[in-house]
Amino acid sequence: MAQWIFRLKGCLGSKVYSEVPDGGWGWIVAVAFFLVEVFTYGVIKSFGIFLKDLMSDFGESNSRVSWIISICVFVMTFTAPLSSVLSNRFGFQPVVMFGGFLISLGTISTAFTSSINQMYLTIGIVTGLGYCLTFLPTVTILSQYFSRRRSVVTAMASTGESFAIFAFAPAFTALKNCIGWRYTMVVIGTLQGIIIICGALLRPIVIKPKTSPTGTEQKITCSLPEEQMQGSVSSGDSGVQSLDELEQGLKSGKEQGEVEPLQIPPKKQGISSRNKLLDLTVLKEGSFLCYSAFGLFATLGFFAPQLYVVELSASLGTERDKAAYMLSTMAIAEIFGRLSIGWVLNWGRIRKIFVLLGCVSLMCLVLVFFAVVNGFWGLAVCCVLYGFLLGNIASTHIPMLAEDDVVGIQRMPLAVGVYVCIQSFAGLAGPPLGGVLVDVTQNYRAAFYSCAAGMGLGSIFLGLVHPAKTVQLCSRRDNRQNNPIVEQVSKDKPEEFLEVENQVIKS
């Protein structure tokens, strides 16, 4: 038994590299993220095909049924800080595997519900929590395995959501007509168990520099970046351990007369790691607040179109089976959108935050077009444009946190939970707001007006991110001019190391 556990740990334990590999085991993580996208967002955005069945079986209104997805999205996003804390404390693998179990359990349990209120619990809370525990840790560790290729690989892996919508919309519709929506839920829940396997493949990455030229290897018990990616010394490897900067700090420390390697006392390690399980200091940064406001309002336009486009098409005279292909059309366009944005961002000629701003502005116009066009082909064109732009935005808005314009790669694993938590309130309000407008106006076009308004506000706040970051950097530069010691140290070290190295200089 012990030998089997040892082999299992060797196969699924940490991967050690001398630098960010831009490949290696990262390709396996990319495949795992692809499958996680398939069985999380892919299922959520295909849920619209069950809308009419649930309204008929339970005798409920659009707004009441829409609350199922709203609660699910809210729980998934509002509990994002919990996902960050658990991942930093216990590691990515167990958290994602447990999340996969909750997803499968919640979806299968939905088949045995007898009211919409019970579906609020099974799909909304249980499955929503599972989605939270699987998606964020997976996209975070994928960002850590890649540097130069991060934009392209993340975009390619995120196409799993689009492929799922393309395949699930007609497949689940046909399966539902054959065996009913309840047994279809059992099939979906069983397939979602694949996420548990994907979680086991998320091997933590450890960046350990090569041995120094003198043949002696510097050993550091704990470093701040490791705490940021790992969260706790006792939790095992769950993120990137970057030792290059502190090795430089050791050299500078020796120049000051230090002989012993820099070490952090175990007691202080525990305190620091507990404090770094979640980073709330990002809320003091204007760039992050503007970016979070963008995510809050833009989320209003993320889910309602997929939820109501089939019913809008049917209300304009399209056959219902034919209307289901609107989702497939949207999904195909989204695939091209995700791949193209990855190529554009990897090109590196335009600042990434500006590319995202252009996509969000165009998305606002497309949502307005949904509310004014008539006929099947008009909606089909809108679906193509919406899917393409959605692919651009959805595949970049979370990885964009790793860019220096927002928070940077070192603080991303801790800030991503806060960002997604702020998004959660729009995810809770978006679909029900659209449902209320539809019930009041008796017109499915009304739901798209609220989406366009939210996306417009989001574009305004996104445009303020870069100016806010510029102001922040200017203020830091002024402070460093007033403190020459900090200025000298900060040339080679990130801010997180200033406090540790100042102690070395003072000693």
Coordinates of C-alpha atoms in Angstrom, one line a residue:
M1 CA 0.0 0.0 0.0
A2 CA 2.8 2.4 0.9
Q3 CA 4.6 1.6 -2.3
W4 CA 1.4 2.3 -4.3
I5 CA 1.0 5.7 -2.6
F6 CA 4.6 6.5 -3.3
R7 CA 4.2 5.7 -7.0
L8 CA 1.0 7.7 -7.1
K9 CA 2.7 10.7 -5.5
G10 CA 5.5 10.4 -8.1
C11 CA 3.0 10.3 -11.0
L12 CA 0.8 13.1 -9.7
G13 CA 3.1 15.1 -7.5
S14 CA 4.9 18.4 -8.2
K15 CA 6.7 19.1 -11.4
V16 CA 10.1 20.8 -10.9
Y17 CA 11.5 23.1 -13.5
S18 CA 14.5 25.5 -13.5
E19 CA 12.2 28.1 -15.2
V20 CA 8.7 28.5 -16.5
P21 CA 8.5 25.7 -19.0
D22 CA 6.0 27.2 -21.5
G23 CA 5.0 23.6 -22.2
G24 CA 6.0 20.3 -20.5
W25 CA 3.3 19.0 -18.2
G26 CA 1.5 22.3 -18.9
W27 CA 0.0 20.8 -22.0
I28 CA -1.7 18.1 -19.9
V29 CA -3.0 20.9 -17.7
A30 CA -4.3 22.6 -20.8
V31 CA -6.2 19.5 -21.8
A32 CA -7.6 19.2 -18.3
F33 CA -8.7 22.9 -18.4
F34 CA -10.4 22.2 -21.8
L35 CA -12.5 19.4 -20.3
V36 CA -13.3 21.5 -17.2
E37 CA -14.6 24.2 -19.5
V38 CA -16.7 21.6 -21.3
F39 CA -18.5 20.4 -18.2
T40 CA -18.8 23.7 -16.3
Y41 CA -19.5 26.7 -18.5
G42 CA -20.5 24.5 -21.4
V43 CA -23.3 22.9 -19.4
I44 CA -24.4 26.3 -17.8
K45 CA -24.7 28.0 -21.2
S46 CA -26.6 25.0 -22.7
F47 CA -29.2 25.1 -19.9
G48 CA -31.5 27.2 -21.9
I49 CA -32.8 24.1 -23.8
F50 CA -34.5 23.0 -20.6
L51 CA -36.2 26.3 -20.0
K52 CA -39.5 25.4 -21.6
D53 CA -39.7 22.0 -20.1
L54 CA -39.2 23.3 -16.6
M55 CA -41.8 26.0 -17.0
S56 CA -44.3 23.4 -18.3
D57 CA -43.6 20.7 -15.7
F58 CA -43.5 23.0 -12.7
G59 CA -45.9 25.7 -13.9
E60 CA -43.4 28.5 -13.3
S61 CA -42.6 31.8 -15.0
N62 CA -39.5 32.8 -17.0
S63 CA -38.1 34.8 -14.1
R64 CA -38.6 32.0 -11.5
V65 CA -36.9 29.4 -13.7
S66 CA -34.1 31.9 -14.6
W67 CA -33.2 32.0 -10.9
I68 CA -31.8 28.5 -11.2
I69 CA -28.9 29.7 -13.3
S70 CA -28.6 33.0 -11.5
I71 CA -28.1 31.2 -8.1
C72 CA -25.7 28.8 -9.7
V73 CA -23.6 31.6 -11.2
F74 CA -23.8 33.7 -8.0
V75 CA -22.6 30.8 -5.8
M76 CA -19.9 30.0 -8.4
T77 CA -18.5 33.5 -8.4
F78 CA -19.3 34.8 -4.9
T79 CA -17.5 31.8 -3.3
A80 CA -14.4 32.5 -5.4
P81 CA -12.4 33.7 -2.4
L82 CA -13.2 30.3 -0.7
S83 CA -11.8 28.6 -3.8
S84 CA -8.6 30.7 -3.5
V85 CA -8.2 30.0 0.2
L86 CA -8.7 26.3 -0.1
S87 CA -6.4 26.0 -3.1
N88 CA -3.7 28.0 -1.4
R89 CA -4.1 25.9 1.8
F90 CA -4.6 22.3 0.5
G91 CA -3.4 22.5 -3.1
F92 CA -5.2 22.6 -6.5
Q93 CA -5.6 18.8 -7.0
P94 CA -7.9 17.9 -4.0
V95 CA -9.9 21.1 -4.3
V96 CA -10.7 20.5 -8.0
M97 CA -11.4 16.8 -7.4
F98 CA -13.9 17.6 -4.6
G99 CA -15.5 20.3 -6.8
G100 CA -16.0 17.7 -9.6
F101 CA -17.7 15.4 -7.1
L102 CA -20.1 18.2 -6.0
I103 CA -20.9 19.0 -9.6
S104 CA -21.8 15.4 -10.5
L105 CA -23.8 15.0 -7.2
G106 CA -25.8 18.2 -7.7
T107 CA -26.7 17.5 -11.4
I108 CA -27.7 14.0 -10.8
S109 CA -29.8 15.0 -7.8
T110 CA -31.7 17.5 -10.0
A111 CA -33.3 14.5 -11.8
F112 CA -35.2 13.7 -8.6
T113 CA -36.5 17.1 -7.7
S114 CA -40.2 17.9 -7.5
S115 CA -40.1 21.7 -7.5
I116 CA -38.1 24.7 -8.6
N117 CA -37.1 25.5 -5.0
Q118 CA -35.4 22.1 -4.8
M119 CA -33.5 22.9 -8.1
Y120 CA -32.3 26.1 -6.5
L121 CA -30.5 23.9 -4.0
T122 CA -29.2 21.1 -6.3
I123 CA -28.2 23.1 -9.3
G124 CA -27.9 26.5 -7.7
I125 CA -26.0 25.8 -4.5
V126 CA -24.4 22.4 -4.7
T127 CA -23.4 22.4 -8.4
G128 CA -22.6 26.1 -8.3
L129 CA -20.1 25.6 -5.4
G130 CA -18.6 22.7 -7.4
Y131 CA -18.1 24.9 -10.4
C132 CA -16.3 27.5 -8.3
L133 CA -13.9 24.9 -6.8
T134 CA -13.0 23.6 -10.3
F135 CA -12.7 26.5 -12.7
L136 CA -10.6 29.1 -10.9
P137 CA -7.9 26.7 -9.6
T138 CA -7.5 25.2 -13.1
V139 CA -7.2 28.4 -15.0
T140 CA -4.7 29.7 -12.3
I141 CA -2.3 26.8 -12.5
L142 CA -2.5 26.8 -16.3
S143 CA -1.3 30.5 -16.2
Q144 CA 1.6 29.4 -14.1
Y145 CA 2.8 26.7 -16.5
F146 CA 3.1 29.3 -19.4
S147 CA 4.7 32.7 -19.8
R148 CA 5.3 33.6 -23.5
R149 CA 2.6 31.3 -24.8
R150 CA 0.1 32.1 -22.0
S151 CA -2.4 34.0 -24.1
V152 CA -2.5 31.5 -27.0
V153 CA -2.7 28.4 -24.8
T154 CA -5.3 29.8 -22.5
A155 CA -7.4 30.8 -25.5
M156 CA -7.1 27.4 -27.1
A157 CA -7.9 25.5 -23.8
S158 CA -10.9 27.8 -23.2
T159 CA -12.5 26.7 -26.4
G160 CA -13.8 23.7 -24.5
E161 CA -16.8 25.8 -23.5
S162 CA -17.6 26.7 -27.1
F163 CA -17.2 23.1 -28.4
A164 CA -19.5 22.0 -25.6
I165 CA -22.2 24.5 -26.5
F166 CA -21.9 23.5 -30.2
A167 CA -22.3 19.8 -29.3
F168 CA -24.5 19.9 -26.3
A169 CA -27.3 22.1 -27.7
P170 CA -28.5 19.7 -30.4
A171 CA -27.4 16.5 -28.5
F172 CA -29.2 17.3 -25.3
T173 CA -32.2 18.4 -27.2
A174 CA -32.4 15.1 -29.0
L175 CA -31.7 13.2 -25.8
K176 CA -34.3 15.1 -24.0
N177 CA -36.9 14.3 -26.6
C178 CA -36.1 10.6 -26.3
I179 CA -35.7 10.0 -22.6
G180 CA -37.0 13.2 -21.0
W181 CA -35.2 16.0 -19.2
R182 CA -34.8 14.2 -15.9
Y183 CA -32.8 11.2 -17.3
T184 CA -30.8 13.7 -19.4
M185 CA -29.7 15.4 -16.2
V186 CA -28.5 12.0 -15.0
V187 CA -26.4 11.5 -18.1
I188 CA -24.9 15.0 -17.8
G189 CA -24.1 14.5 -14.2
T190 CA -22.3 11.2 -14.9
L191 CA -20.3 12.8 -17.7
Q192 CA -19.3 15.6 -15.3
G193 CA -17.5 13.1 -13.1
I194 CA -14.6 13.4 -15.6
I195 CA -13.7 16.6 -13.8
I196 CA -12.5 14.5 -10.9
I197 CA -9.9 12.9 -13.2
C198 CA -8.9 16.3 -14.5
G199 CA -8.3 17.5 -11.0
A200 CA -5.9 14.7 -10.4
L201 CA -3.8 15.9 -13.4
L202 CA -3.2 19.4 -12.0
R203 CA 0.3 18.7 -10.8
P204 CA 1.7 21.7 -9.0
I205 CA 4.7 23.5 -10.6
V206 CA 7.9 24.3 -8.7
I207 CA 10.4 26.7 -10.2
K208 CA 13.8 25.8 -8.7
P209 CA 16.9 27.5 -10.2
K210 CA 19.9 25.4 -11.3
T211 CA 22.9 25.0 -9.0
S212 CA 25.2 28.0 -8.7
P213 CA 28.6 28.0 -10.5
T214 CA 30.4 27.3 -7.3
G215 CA 28.5 24.0 -7.0
T216 CA 26.6 25.0 -3.9
E217 CA 22.9 25.2 -4.0
Q218 CA 21.2 27.9 -2.0
K219 CA 18.4 26.5 0.1
I220 CA 15.5 28.7 1.3
T221 CA 12.9 27.4 3.6
C222 CA 10.2 29.7 2.4
S223 CA 9.8 32.5 0.0
L224 CA 7.0 35.0 -0.4
P225 CA 6.1 34.1 -4.0
E226 CA 5.8 30.5 -2.8
E227 CA 3.3 31.6 -0.2
Q228 CA 1.4 33.5 -2.7
M229 CA 1.0 30.5 -5.0
Q230 CA 1.0 27.9 -2.3
G231 CA -0.7 29.7 0.6
S232 CA 0.7 27.5 3.3
V233 CA 4.0 25.8 4.0
S234 CA 2.3 22.8 5.5
S235 CA -0.1 22.4 2.6
G236 CA 2.4 20.9 0.1
D237 CA 3.2 22.3 -3.3
S238 CA 0.2 23.9 -4.9
G239 CA 1.8 26.6 -7.0
V240 CA 4.9 28.3 -8.4
Q241 CA 7.9 28.7 -6.2
S242 CA 10.2 31.4 -7.8
L243 CA 13.6 31.4 -6.1
D244 CA 15.5 33.6 -8.6
E245 CA 14.8 36.9 -6.9
L246 CA 15.7 35.7 -3.4
E247 CA 18.9 34.2 -4.6
Q248 CA 19.8 37.6 -5.9
G249 CA 18.8 38.9 -2.4
L250 CA 21.2 36.4 -0.8
K251 CA 24.1 37.7 -2.9
S252 CA 23.3 41.3 -1.9
G253 CA 23.0 40.2 1.7
K254 CA 26.5 38.7 1.5
E255 CA 27.9 41.9 0.2
Q256 CA 26.5 43.5 3.3
G257 CA 28.5 41.1 5.4
E258 CA 25.9 38.3 5.8
V259 CA 27.2 34.8 5.7
E260 CA 24.1 32.8 6.5
P261 CA 21.5 32.3 3.8
L262 CA 18.3 34.3 4.2
Q263 CA 15.7 32.3 6.1
I264 CA 12.4 33.1 7.5
P265 CA 11.7 31.7 11.0
P266 CA 9.1 29.0 11.1
K267 CA 6.8 31.0 13.4
K268 CA 6.8 33.9 11.0
Q269 CA 6.3 31.6 8.1
G270 CA 3.1 30.3 9.5
I271 CA 1.8 33.8 10.3
S272 CA 2.7 35.1 6.9
S273 CA 1.2 32.2 5.0
R274 CA -2.0 32.5 6.8
N275 CA -2.2 36.2 6.0
K276 CA -1.5 35.4 2.4
L277 CA -4.2 32.9 1.8
L278 CA -6.3 35.8 0.4
D279 CA -5.0 39.1 -0.8
L280 CA -7.4 42.0 0.0
T281 CA -4.8 44.7 -0.5
V282 CA -5.7 44.8 -4.2
L283 CA -8.8 46.6 -3.2
K284 CA -6.6 49.6 -2.4
E285 CA -5.5 49.8 -6.1
G286 CA -7.5 52.0 -8.4
S287 CA -6.6 49.8 -11.5
F288 CA -8.0 46.7 -9.8
L289 CA -11.1 48.5 -8.7
C290 CA -11.8 49.8 -12.2
Y291 CA -11.2 46.3 -13.6
S292 CA -13.5 44.7 -11.1
A293 CA -16.2 47.3 -12.0
F294 CA -15.8 46.3 -15.6
G295 CA -16.3 42.6 -14.7
L296 CA -19.3 43.5 -12.5
F297 CA -21.2 45.2 -15.3
A298 CA -20.0 43.2 -18.2
T299 CA -21.2 40.0 -16.6
L300 CA -24.7 41.2 -17.2
G301 CA -24.2 40.4 -20.9
F302 CA -22.5 37.0 -20.5
F303 CA -25.4 34.6 -19.7
A304 CA -28.7 36.1 -20.7
P305 CA -28.2 35.9 -24.5
Q306 CA -27.5 32.2 -24.3
L307 CA -30.5 31.7 -22.1
Y308 CA -33.1 33.6 -24.2
V309 CA -31.8 33.5 -27.8
V310 CA -33.7 30.2 -28.5
E311 CA -36.9 31.6 -27.2
L312 CA -36.4 34.9 -29.0
S313 CA -35.9 33.0 -32.3
A314 CA -39.0 30.9 -31.7
S315 CA -41.1 34.0 -30.9
L316 CA -40.1 35.4 -34.3
G317 CA -41.5 32.3 -36.1
T318 CA -38.5 30.0 -36.3
E319 CA -39.2 26.3 -35.6
R320 CA -38.0 25.3 -32.1
D321 CA -35.7 22.6 -33.3
K322 CA -34.2 24.9 -35.8
A323 CA -33.9 27.7 -33.2
A324 CA -31.7 25.4 -31.0
Y325 CA -29.0 25.7 -33.7
M326 CA -28.7 29.4 -32.7
L327 CA -26.6 28.3 -29.8
S328 CA -24.5 26.1 -32.0
T329 CA -23.9 29.0 -34.4
M330 CA -22.9 31.1 -31.5
A331 CA -20.6 28.4 -30.2
I332 CA -18.8 28.0 -33.5
A333 CA -18.1 31.7 -33.8
E334 CA -16.9 31.7 -30.1
I335 CA -14.3 29.1 -31.0
F336 CA -12.9 31.3 -33.7
G337 CA -13.0 34.3 -31.3
R338 CA -11.1 32.5 -28.6
L339 CA -8.4 31.4 -31.0
S340 CA -8.0 34.7 -32.8
I341 CA -7.7 36.8 -29.6
G342 CA -5.0 34.4 -28.4
W343 CA -3.0 35.1 -31.6
V344 CA -3.6 38.8 -31.4
L345 CA -2.5 39.1 -27.8
N346 CA 0.6 36.9 -28.4
W347 CA 1.5 39.2 -31.2
G348 CA 2.3 41.8 -28.6
R349 CA 2.1 44.9 -30.8
I350 CA -0.9 46.3 -29.0
R351 CA -1.4 46.7 -25.3
K352 CA -3.7 43.8 -24.2
I353 CA -6.0 45.9 -22.1
F354 CA -6.8 48.1 -25.2
V355 CA -7.6 45.0 -27.3
L356 CA -10.1 43.8 -24.6
L357 CA -11.6 47.3 -24.5
G358 CA -12.3 47.2 -28.2
C359 CA -14.0 43.9 -28.0
V360 CA -16.2 45.0 -25.1
S361 CA -17.3 48.1 -27.0
L362 CA -18.3 46.1 -30.1
M363 CA -20.1 43.6 -27.9
C364 CA -22.3 46.4 -26.6
L365 CA -23.4 47.3 -30.1
V366 CA -24.1 43.7 -31.1
L367 CA -26.4 43.3 -28.0
V368 CA -28.4 46.3 -29.3
F369 CA -28.7 44.7 -32.7
F370 CA -30.3 41.6 -31.1
A371 CA -33.1 43.8 -30.0
V372 CA -33.8 45.4 -33.4
V373 CA -33.2 42.7 -36.0
N374 CA -36.0 40.5 -37.5
G375 CA -36.0 37.0 -38.9
F376 CA -33.9 34.0 -38.7
W377 CA -30.9 35.3 -40.7
G378 CA -30.7 38.6 -38.8
L379 CA -30.5 36.7 -35.5
A380 CA -28.0 34.3 -37.0
V381 CA -25.7 37.2 -38.0
C382 CA -26.0 38.6 -34.4
C383 CA -25.2 35.2 -33.0
V384 CA -22.1 34.9 -35.1
L385 CA -20.9 38.4 -34.0
Y386 CA -21.8 37.9 -30.4
G387 CA -20.1 34.5 -30.2
F388 CA -16.9 35.8 -31.8
L389 CA -16.7 38.8 -29.4
L390 CA -17.7 36.6 -26.4
G391 CA -14.9 34.3 -27.2
N392 CA -12.5 37.3 -27.2
I393 CA -13.7 38.5 -23.9
A394 CA -14.4 35.3 -22.0
S395 CA -11.0 33.8 -22.7
T396 CA -9.1 36.9 -21.7
H397 CA -10.8 38.8 -18.8
I398 CA -9.6 36.5 -16.0
P399 CA -6.1 35.8 -17.4
M400 CA -5.8 39.6 -18.0
L401 CA -5.3 39.8 -14.2
A402 CA -1.8 38.4 -14.7
E403 CA -0.8 41.5 -16.8
D404 CA 1.0 44.3 -15.2
D405 CA -1.8 46.7 -16.2
V406 CA -4.0 45.0 -13.5
V407 CA -2.2 43.1 -10.7
G408 CA 0.6 40.9 -12.3
I409 CA 1.3 37.2 -12.4
Q410 CA 2.6 37.0 -8.8
R411 CA -0.5 38.4 -7.2
M412 CA -3.0 36.8 -9.6
P413 CA -3.7 33.6 -7.6
L414 CA -4.7 35.7 -4.6
A415 CA -6.6 38.5 -6.5
V416 CA -8.6 36.3 -8.8
G417 CA -10.9 35.2 -6.0
V418 CA -11.7 38.8 -5.1
Y419 CA -12.3 39.7 -8.7
V420 CA -14.7 36.9 -9.4
C421 CA -16.5 37.5 -6.1
I422 CA -17.2 41.0 -7.2
Q423 CA -18.6 39.7 -10.5
S424 CA -21.0 37.4 -8.7
F425 CA -23.6 40.1 -7.9
A426 CA -24.1 40.8 -11.6
G427 CA -24.3 37.0 -12.3
L428 CA -27.1 36.9 -9.7
A429 CA -29.0 39.8 -11.1
G430 CA -28.5 39.4 -14.8
P431 CA -30.8 36.5 -15.9
P432 CA -33.6 37.3 -13.4
L433 CA -33.5 40.9 -14.6
G434 CA -33.9 39.7 -18.1
G435 CA -36.7 37.4 -17.0
V436 CA -38.6 40.2 -15.3
L437 CA -38.4 42.4 -18.3
V438 CA -39.6 39.5 -20.5
D439 CA -42.6 38.8 -18.2
V440 CA -43.5 42.5 -18.0
T441 CA -43.1 43.4 -21.7
Q442 CA -44.0 39.9 -23.1
N443 CA -41.1 40.4 -25.5
Y444 CA -37.8 38.5 -25.3
R445 CA -36.0 41.5 -26.9
A446 CA -36.2 43.3 -23.6
A447 CA -33.7 41.0 -22.0
F448 CA -31.0 42.1 -24.4
Y449 CA -31.5 45.8 -23.6
S450 CA -30.3 45.2 -20.0
C451 CA -27.3 43.2 -21.3
A452 CA -26.3 46.1 -23.6
A453 CA -26.6 48.6 -20.8
G454 CA -24.4 46.6 -18.5
M455 CA -21.8 46.0 -21.2
G456 CA -21.7 49.7 -22.0
L457 CA -21.0 50.6 -18.4
G458 CA -18.3 47.9 -18.3
S459 CA -16.5 49.4 -21.3
I460 CA -16.3 52.7 -19.5
F461 CA -14.7 51.3 -16.4
L462 CA -12.3 49.1 -18.5
G463 CA -11.2 52.3 -20.2
L464 CA -10.1 53.7 -16.8
V465 CA -7.9 50.8 -15.9
H466 CA -4.7 51.9 -17.7
P467 CA -5.0 55.6 -16.5
A468 CA -5.5 54.4 -12.9
K469 CA -2.4 52.1 -13.1
T470 CA -0.4 55.0 -14.5
V471 CA -1.3 57.3 -11.7
Q472 CA -0.5 54.5 -9.2
L473 CA 3.0 53.9 -10.7
C474 CA 3.7 57.7 -10.6
S475 CA 2.8 57.9 -7.0
R476 CA 5.0 54.9 -6.2
R477 CA 7.9 56.6 -8.1
D478 CA 7.5 59.7 -6.0
N479 CA 7.5 57.7 -2.8
R480 CA 10.7 56.0 -3.8
Q481 CA 12.4 59.2 -4.6
N482 CA 11.7 60.2 -1.0
N483 CA 13.1 56.9 0.3
P484 CA 16.5 56.1 -1.5
I485 CA 17.0 52.8 0.3
V486 CA 13.7 51.4 -0.9
E487 CA 14.4 52.8 -4.4
Q488 CA 17.7 51.0 -4.6
V489 CA 16.3 47.7 -3.5
S490 CA 13.2 47.9 -5.7
K491 CA 15.2 48.0 -8.9
D492 CA 15.8 44.3 -8.7
K493 CA 13.1 43.1 -6.3
P494 CA 9.3 43.0 -6.4
E495 CA 7.6 45.0 -3.7
E496 CA 6.8 41.8 -1.7
F497 CA 10.5 41.3 -0.9
L498 CA 11.1 44.9 0.4
E499 CA 10.2 44.2 4.0
V500 CA 12.3 41.0 4.2
E501 CA 15.4 42.5 2.6
N502 CA 15.2 45.8 4.6
Q503 CA 15.6 43.6 7.7
V504 CA 18.7 42.1 6.1
I505 CA 20.1 45.6 5.3
K506 CA 19.4 46.9 8.8
S507 CA 21.1 43.9 10.4

